[in-house]
XYZ file of C-alpha atoms in Angstrom:
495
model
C -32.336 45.849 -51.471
C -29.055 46.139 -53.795
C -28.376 44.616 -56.881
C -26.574 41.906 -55.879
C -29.474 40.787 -53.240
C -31.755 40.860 -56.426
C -29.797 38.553 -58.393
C -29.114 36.129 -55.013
C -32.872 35.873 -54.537
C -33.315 35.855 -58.959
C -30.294 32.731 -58.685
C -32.003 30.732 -55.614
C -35.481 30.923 -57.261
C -33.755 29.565 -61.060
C -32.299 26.805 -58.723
C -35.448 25.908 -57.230
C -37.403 25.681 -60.261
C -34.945 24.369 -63.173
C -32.158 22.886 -61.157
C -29.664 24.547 -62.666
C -27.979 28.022 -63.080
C -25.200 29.360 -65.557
C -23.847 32.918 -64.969
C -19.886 34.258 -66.799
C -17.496 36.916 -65.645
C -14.441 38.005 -66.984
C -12.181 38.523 -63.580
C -13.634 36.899 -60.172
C -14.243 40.095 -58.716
C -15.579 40.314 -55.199
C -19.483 40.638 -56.287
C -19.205 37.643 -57.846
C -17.091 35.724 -55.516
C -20.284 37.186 -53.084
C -22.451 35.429 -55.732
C -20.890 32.120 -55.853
C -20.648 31.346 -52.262
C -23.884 32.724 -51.682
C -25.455 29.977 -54.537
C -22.950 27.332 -53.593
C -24.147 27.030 -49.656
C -27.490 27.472 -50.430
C -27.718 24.306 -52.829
C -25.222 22.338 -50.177
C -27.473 23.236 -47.211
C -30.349 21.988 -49.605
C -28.873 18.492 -49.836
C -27.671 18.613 -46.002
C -24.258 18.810 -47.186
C -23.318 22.436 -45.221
C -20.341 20.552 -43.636
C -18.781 20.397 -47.520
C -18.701 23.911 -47.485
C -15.333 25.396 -46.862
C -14.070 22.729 -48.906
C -16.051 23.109 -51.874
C -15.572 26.907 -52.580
C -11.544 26.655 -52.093
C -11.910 23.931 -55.124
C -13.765 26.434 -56.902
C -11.410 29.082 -56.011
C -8.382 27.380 -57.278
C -10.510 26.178 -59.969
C -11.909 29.933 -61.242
C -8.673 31.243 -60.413
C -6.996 28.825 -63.350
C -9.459 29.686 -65.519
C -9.255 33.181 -65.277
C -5.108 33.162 -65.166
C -5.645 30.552 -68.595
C -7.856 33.350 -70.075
C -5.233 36.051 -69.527
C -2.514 33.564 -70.391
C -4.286 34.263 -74.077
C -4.723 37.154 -74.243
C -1.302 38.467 -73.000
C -0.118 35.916 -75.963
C -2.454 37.806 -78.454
C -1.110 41.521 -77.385
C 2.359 40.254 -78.308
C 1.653 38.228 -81.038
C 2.916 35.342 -79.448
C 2.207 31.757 -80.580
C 1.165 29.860 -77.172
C 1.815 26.590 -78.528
C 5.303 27.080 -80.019
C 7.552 26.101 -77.148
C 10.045 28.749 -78.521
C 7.707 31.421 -77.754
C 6.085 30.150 -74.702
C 9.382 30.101 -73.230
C 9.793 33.446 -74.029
C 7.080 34.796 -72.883
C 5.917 32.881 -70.219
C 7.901 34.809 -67.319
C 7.315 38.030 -68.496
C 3.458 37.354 -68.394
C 4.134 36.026 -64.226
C 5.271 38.952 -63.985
C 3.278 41.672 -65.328
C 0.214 39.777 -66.397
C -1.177 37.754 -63.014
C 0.302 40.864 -60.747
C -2.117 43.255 -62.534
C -5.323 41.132 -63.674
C -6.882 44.788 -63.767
C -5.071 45.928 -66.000
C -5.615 43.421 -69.070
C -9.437 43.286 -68.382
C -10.200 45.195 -71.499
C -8.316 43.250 -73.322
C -9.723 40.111 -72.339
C -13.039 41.526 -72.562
C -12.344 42.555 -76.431
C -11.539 39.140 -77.059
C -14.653 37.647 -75.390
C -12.463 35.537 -72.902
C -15.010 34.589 -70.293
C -15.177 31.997 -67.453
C -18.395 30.109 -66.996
C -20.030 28.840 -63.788
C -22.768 26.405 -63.933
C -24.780 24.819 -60.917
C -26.803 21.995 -61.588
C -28.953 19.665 -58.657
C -30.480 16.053 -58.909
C -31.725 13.715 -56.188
C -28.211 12.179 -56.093
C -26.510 15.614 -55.075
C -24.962 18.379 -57.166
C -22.929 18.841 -59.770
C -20.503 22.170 -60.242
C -18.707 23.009 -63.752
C -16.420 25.583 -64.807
C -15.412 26.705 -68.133
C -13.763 29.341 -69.808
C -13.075 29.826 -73.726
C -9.484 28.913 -73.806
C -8.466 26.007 -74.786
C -5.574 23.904 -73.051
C -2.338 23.256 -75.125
C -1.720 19.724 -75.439
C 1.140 19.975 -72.693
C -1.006 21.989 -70.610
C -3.564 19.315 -70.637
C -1.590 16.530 -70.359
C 0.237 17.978 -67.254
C -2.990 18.871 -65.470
C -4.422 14.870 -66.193
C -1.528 13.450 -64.932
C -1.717 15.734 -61.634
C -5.124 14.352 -60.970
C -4.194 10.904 -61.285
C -0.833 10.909 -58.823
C -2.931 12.487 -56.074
C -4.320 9.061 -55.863
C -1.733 8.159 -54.483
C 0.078 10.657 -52.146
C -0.967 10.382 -48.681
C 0.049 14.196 -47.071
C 0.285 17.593 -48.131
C 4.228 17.578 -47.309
C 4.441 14.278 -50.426
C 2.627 16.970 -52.720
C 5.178 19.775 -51.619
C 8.248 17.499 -52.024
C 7.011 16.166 -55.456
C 5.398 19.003 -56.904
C 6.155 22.815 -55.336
C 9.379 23.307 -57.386
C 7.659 22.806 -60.717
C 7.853 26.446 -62.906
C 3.943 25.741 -63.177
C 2.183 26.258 -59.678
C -1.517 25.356 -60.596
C -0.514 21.648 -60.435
C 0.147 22.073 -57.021
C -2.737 23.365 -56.128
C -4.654 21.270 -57.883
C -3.424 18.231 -55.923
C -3.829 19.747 -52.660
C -7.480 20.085 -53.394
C -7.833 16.353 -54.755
C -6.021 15.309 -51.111
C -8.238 17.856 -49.677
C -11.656 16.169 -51.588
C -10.309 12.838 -50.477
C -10.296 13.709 -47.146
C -14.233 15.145 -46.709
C -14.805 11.581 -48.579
C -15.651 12.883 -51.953
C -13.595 10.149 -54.871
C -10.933 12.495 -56.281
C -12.753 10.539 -60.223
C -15.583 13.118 -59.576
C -13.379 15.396 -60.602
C -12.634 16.077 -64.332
C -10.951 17.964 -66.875
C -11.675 18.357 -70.706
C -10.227 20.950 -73.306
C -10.335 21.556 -77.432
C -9.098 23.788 -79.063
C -11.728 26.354 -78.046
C -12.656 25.764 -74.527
C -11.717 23.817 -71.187
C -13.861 22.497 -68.573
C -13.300 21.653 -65.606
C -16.433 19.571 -63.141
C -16.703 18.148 -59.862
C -19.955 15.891 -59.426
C -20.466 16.055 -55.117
C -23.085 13.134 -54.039
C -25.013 12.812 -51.367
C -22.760 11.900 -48.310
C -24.550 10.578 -45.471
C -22.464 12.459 -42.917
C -18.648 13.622 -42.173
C -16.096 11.151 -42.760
C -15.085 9.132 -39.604
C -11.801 10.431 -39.218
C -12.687 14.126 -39.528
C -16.041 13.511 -37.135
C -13.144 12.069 -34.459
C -11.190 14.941 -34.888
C -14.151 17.089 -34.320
C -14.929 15.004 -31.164
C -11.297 15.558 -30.162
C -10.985 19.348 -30.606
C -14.340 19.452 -28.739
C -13.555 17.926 -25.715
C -10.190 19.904 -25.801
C -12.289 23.351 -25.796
C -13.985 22.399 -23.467
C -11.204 21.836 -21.289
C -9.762 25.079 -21.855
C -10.784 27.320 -18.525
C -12.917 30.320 -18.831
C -11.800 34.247 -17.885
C -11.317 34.839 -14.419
C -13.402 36.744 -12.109
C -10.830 39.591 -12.425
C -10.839 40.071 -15.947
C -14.966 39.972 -16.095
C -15.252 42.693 -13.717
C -12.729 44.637 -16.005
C -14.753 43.935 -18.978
C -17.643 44.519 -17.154
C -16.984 48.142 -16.109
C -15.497 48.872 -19.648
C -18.847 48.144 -21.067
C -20.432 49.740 -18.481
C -21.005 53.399 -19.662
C -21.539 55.320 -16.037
C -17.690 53.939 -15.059
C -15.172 56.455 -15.400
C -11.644 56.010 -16.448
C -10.625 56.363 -13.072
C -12.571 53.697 -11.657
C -11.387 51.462 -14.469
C -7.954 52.174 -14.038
C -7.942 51.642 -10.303
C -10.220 48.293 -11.169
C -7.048 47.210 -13.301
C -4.256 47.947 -11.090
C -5.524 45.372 -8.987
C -4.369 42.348 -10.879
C -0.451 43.724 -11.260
C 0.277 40.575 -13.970
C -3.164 42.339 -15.939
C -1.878 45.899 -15.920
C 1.557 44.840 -17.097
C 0.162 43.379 -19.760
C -2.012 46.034 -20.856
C 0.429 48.409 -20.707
C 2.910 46.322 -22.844
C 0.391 45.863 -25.587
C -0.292 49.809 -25.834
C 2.821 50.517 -26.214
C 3.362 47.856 -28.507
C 0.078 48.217 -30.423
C 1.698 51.868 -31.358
C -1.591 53.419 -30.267
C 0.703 56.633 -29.153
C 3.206 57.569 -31.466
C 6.319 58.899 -30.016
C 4.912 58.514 -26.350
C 5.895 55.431 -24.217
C 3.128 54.539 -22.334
C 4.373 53.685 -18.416
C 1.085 53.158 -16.581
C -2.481 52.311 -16.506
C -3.406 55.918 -15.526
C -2.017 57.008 -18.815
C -2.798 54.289 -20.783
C -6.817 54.856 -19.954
C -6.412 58.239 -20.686
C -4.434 57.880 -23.811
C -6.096 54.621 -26.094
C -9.147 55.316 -24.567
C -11.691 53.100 -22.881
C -12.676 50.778 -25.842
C -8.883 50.067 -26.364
C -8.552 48.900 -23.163
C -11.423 46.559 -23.214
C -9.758 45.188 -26.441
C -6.431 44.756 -24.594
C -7.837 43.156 -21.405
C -9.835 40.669 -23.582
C -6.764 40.229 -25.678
C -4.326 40.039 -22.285
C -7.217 37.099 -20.691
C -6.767 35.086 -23.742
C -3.167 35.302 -23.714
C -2.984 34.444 -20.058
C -5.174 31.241 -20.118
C -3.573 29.755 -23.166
C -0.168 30.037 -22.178
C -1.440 28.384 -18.208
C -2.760 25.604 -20.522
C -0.269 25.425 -23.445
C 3.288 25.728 -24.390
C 3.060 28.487 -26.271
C 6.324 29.970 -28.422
C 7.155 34.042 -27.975
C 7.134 33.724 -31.306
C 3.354 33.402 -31.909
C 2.664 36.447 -29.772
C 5.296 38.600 -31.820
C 3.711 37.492 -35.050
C -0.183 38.178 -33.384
C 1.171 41.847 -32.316
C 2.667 42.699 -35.013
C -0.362 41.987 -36.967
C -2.544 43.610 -34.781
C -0.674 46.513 -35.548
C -0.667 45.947 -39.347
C -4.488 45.630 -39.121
C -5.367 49.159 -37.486
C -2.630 50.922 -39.627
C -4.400 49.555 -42.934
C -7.993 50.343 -41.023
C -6.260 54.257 -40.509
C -4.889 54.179 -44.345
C -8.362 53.189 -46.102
C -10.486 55.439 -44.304
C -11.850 52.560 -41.810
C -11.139 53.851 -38.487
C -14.927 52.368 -37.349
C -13.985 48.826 -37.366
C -10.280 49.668 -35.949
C -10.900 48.070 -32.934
C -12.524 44.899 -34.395
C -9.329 44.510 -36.757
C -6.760 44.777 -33.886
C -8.234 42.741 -31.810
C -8.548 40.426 -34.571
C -5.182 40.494 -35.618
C -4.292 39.788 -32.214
C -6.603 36.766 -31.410
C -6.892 35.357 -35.324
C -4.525 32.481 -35.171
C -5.422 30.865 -31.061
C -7.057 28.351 -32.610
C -2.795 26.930 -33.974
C -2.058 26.506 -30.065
C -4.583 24.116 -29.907
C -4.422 22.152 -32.619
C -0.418 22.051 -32.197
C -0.987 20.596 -28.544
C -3.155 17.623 -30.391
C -0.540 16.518 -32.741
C 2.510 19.017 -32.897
C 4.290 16.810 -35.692
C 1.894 17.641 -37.986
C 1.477 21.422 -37.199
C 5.228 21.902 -37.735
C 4.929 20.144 -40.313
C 2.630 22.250 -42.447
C 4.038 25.492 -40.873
C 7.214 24.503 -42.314
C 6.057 24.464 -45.748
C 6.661 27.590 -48.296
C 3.226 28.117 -49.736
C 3.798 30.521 -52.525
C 3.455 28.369 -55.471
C -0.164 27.899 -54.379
C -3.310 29.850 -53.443
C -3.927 27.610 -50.558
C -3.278 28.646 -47.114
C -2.177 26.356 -43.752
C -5.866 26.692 -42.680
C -6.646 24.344 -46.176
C -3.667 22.148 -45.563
C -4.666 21.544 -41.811
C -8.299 20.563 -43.448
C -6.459 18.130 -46.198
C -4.556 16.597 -42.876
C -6.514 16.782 -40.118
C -9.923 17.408 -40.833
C -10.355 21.237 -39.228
C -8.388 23.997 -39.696
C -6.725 26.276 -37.023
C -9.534 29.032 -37.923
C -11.849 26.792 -37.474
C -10.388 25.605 -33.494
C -10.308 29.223 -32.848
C -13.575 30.044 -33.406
C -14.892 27.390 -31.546
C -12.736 28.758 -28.345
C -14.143 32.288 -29.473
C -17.718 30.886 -28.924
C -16.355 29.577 -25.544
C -15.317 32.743 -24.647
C -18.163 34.456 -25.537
C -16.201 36.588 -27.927
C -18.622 39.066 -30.480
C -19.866 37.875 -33.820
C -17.268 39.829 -35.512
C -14.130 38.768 -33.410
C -15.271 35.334 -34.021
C -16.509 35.677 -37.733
C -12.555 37.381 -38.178
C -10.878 33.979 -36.287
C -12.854 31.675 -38.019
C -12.656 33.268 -41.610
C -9.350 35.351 -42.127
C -7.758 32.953 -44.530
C -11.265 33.032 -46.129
C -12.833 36.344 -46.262
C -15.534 35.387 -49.439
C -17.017 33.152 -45.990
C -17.363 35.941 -43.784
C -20.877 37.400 -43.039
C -21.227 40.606 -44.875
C -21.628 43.228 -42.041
C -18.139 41.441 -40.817
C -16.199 41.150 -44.154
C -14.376 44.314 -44.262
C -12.613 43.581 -40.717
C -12.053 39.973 -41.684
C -10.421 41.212 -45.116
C -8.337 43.729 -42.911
C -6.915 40.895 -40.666
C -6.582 38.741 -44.314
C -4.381 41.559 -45.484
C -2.099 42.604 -42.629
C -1.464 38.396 -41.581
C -0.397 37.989 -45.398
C 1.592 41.005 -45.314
C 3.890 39.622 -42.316
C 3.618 36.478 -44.489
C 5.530 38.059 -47.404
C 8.449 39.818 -45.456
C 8.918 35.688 -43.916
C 8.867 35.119 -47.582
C 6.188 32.806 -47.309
C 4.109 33.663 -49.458
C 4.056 36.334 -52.685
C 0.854 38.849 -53.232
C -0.374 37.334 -56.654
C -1.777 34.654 -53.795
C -3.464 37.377 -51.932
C -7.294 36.705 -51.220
C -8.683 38.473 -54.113
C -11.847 38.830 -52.064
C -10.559 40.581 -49.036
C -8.573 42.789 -51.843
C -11.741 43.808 -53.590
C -13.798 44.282 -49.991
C -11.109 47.104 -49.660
C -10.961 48.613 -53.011
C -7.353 47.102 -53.631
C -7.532 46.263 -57.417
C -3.606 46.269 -58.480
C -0.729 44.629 -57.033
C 0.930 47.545 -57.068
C -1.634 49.657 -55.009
C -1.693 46.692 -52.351
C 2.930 46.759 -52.550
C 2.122 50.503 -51.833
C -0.526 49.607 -48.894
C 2.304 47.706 -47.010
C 4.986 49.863 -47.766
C 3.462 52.288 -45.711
C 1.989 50.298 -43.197
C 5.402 48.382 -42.969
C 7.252 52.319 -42.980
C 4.572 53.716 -39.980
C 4.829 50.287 -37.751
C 8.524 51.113 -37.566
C 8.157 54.215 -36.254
C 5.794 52.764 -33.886
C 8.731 50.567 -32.857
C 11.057 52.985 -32.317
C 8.438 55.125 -30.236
């Protein structure tokens, strides 16, 4: 049993007996972020509240992540003997510490530690539900404050994540974005956006969200369920053809031969293969022009990968209008996902991550065919002035989030734990089971990299959990990471 298994069991057992648990940190590394979640969904499931879930920890996220940029906000001030609340000197400052204080957190850690700067997390259960604070020992500057109260009280009344973009995503401050997205988002899973409050002195801020016991999911999120549901369901199975494929692959007595000849039945199946593999850049500088060589060059388990990834492709787009786009972007991070897996030393869970990063977003083609205005909608929007991702802004709109959808046609499918675990959790990797965590943080990594060169989205908004999972502790090391990976998938390209 590790460490951090000791101090889950220690946590659940303080919980049980005094109701409450309090534990500090100085960056929200990836043990802890392990931590939280693992405390967090075991009180929810405790008050029957599991469906809160996904919702409560991105709160928390954006709420830890505040307090932990606040904390460095001081002590980047202190290092340059800056006054934070002259507005002469904030002014001054304040780009300079964008720049080279958020983009290396890692690097100021000692700093922060020498001046005690600490965020608090505190857990606390009654009979009427739970109540979650956080705090760190920084207090607010008068403007600061003010500007955060007044976010909380206009998400009252915006209706959509595109009135909070238009109002709010040009602001030089981006944590009042994200703070209203996650009052539209508690509004939503029926929670009163007043549960949520925010306090500072001079010393300290504090920030709480009281979660009572709902009865059950909100009616317009349970319809949505019912809708995406019935629309799975709908969705056709793989073809006799493609089992038998998948069959033999698995099958450990077939030979290469007797797979290949298998595949060159189905002509539209071995075209499709074929294209992958070469586009996959699983040969470098050798075009791959037939299912003979492509057997004998990926290998058996590639092909597998690729005739799974060619079945899914092939049903969706019989059953859905589906863009060329889409595919380009699911290649291309397929191909970002084994590079980084080749890079860090992960070659075991190669397979996983391509096949991840070809099959992670399925779940958008379904929920665009329910109400396309909306998808393009939210697609449309720049998202880096906030840590939030479309999967949270399909939750604040519709309910469920793209993962989400594709996970549920995963389980349709029959797809593994870990290709499923990787749909449903790649904009969330802290979720992810932790045998499955390093692929999912893979697939996190290589979608946000393709994210960046759309300009989308910038890396300070990275998922510091899939970083850590992957020993990626400076922005610069993870600016390196895709350099390369970006460098070696154009020679792939040119192959």
């Amino acid at each position: 049993m590790t460490g951090t298994d000791l101090l889950k069991q220690k946590g659940v057992a303080l919980l049980a007996s005094e109701k409450r648990l309090s534990y500090s940190f100085t960056a929200f590394s990836a043990p802890y972020a392990d931590l939280t979640y693992h405390f967090v969904s075991h009180v929810l499931a405790a008050h029957r509240l599991s469906f809160l879930e996904n919702v409560i920890m991105t709160l928390l996220r954006e709420c830890v992540a505040n307090a932990v940029k606040a904390n460095l906000k001081r002590a980047y001030f202190d290092r340059h003997a800056a006054d934070i609340t002259s507005a002469s000197e904030y002014e001054q400052l304040i780009q300079d510490f964008k720049q080279n204080g958020v983009a290396n957190l890692e690097d100021h850690i000692p700093a922060m530690n020498d001046l005690g700067l600490k965020v608090k997390v505190h857990l606390e259960t009654n009979e009427h539900g739970l109540r979650l604070i956080i705090q760190n020992n920084a207090g607010m500057t008068p403007e600061e404050l003010q500007r955060a109260k007044e976010r909380v009280s206009v998400a009252g009344r915006l209706e959509s994540v595109v009135d909070a973009f238009d109002e709010f995503a040009d602001e030089e401050e981006g944590a009042g974005l994200g703070l209203i997205l996650n009052m539209l988002l508690l509004k939503k899973s029926g929670i009163d956006p007043k549960n949520f409050q925010i306090a500072s002195d001079q010393a300290n801020t504090r920030v709480s969200l009281t979660i009572p016991r709902i009865s059950a999911v909100p009616e317009t999120v349970r319809e949505m369920y019912e809708r995406i549901s019935a629309e799975v369901q709908e969705i056709p199975t793989f073809p006799e053809s493609i089992n038998r494929i998948l069959e033999l692959c698995k099958n450990t007595d077939s030979s290469a031969a007797m797979i290949a000849t298998q595949i060159e039945r189905d002509p539209s199946v071995a075209a499709g293969i074929v294209r992958m593999a070469n586009s996959g850049g699983f040969s470098m500088g050798h075009k791959i022009s037939s299912i003979q060589r492509a057997v004998a060059t990926i290998g058996i388990k590639n092909v597998q990968q690729l005739t799974l990834a060619h079945g899914s492709r092939s049903i969706l787009e019989q059953h859905y209008s589906v863009f060329q786009g889409f595919w380009n972007h699911a290649e291309r991070c397929a191909l970002y996902a084994r590079l980084i897996t080749e890079q860090l030393g992960l070659r075991k869970i190669s397979d996983a991550a391509y096949l991840g990063g070809l099959l992670h977003d399925i779940g958008k083609i379904v929920l665009h065919s329910l109400d396309p205005e909306v998808i393009r909608g939210i697609n449309g929007l720049n998202l880096d002035r906030t840590e939030n991702s479309t999967a949270v802004l399909e939750e604040i709109t519709l309910g469920l989030s793209h993962a989400e959808v594709g996970a549920r046609l995963a389980e349709r499918w029959n797809f593994s734990d870990e290709l499923t675990d990787v749909i449903r959790n790649h904009h969330s990797a802290f979720a992810a089971k932790p045998e499955h965590r390093t692929a999912v943080s893979v697939v996190h990594i290589a979608d946000a990299f393709i994210r960046v060169e759309e300009k989308k989205v910038s890396y300070v908004y990275f998922d510091v959990e899939a970083q850590g999972q992957l020993g990626i502790r400076r922005t610069r090391d993870l600016e390196a990471l895709h350099e390369h990976v970006r460098g070696r998938a154009s020679l792939a390209a040119g192959a």
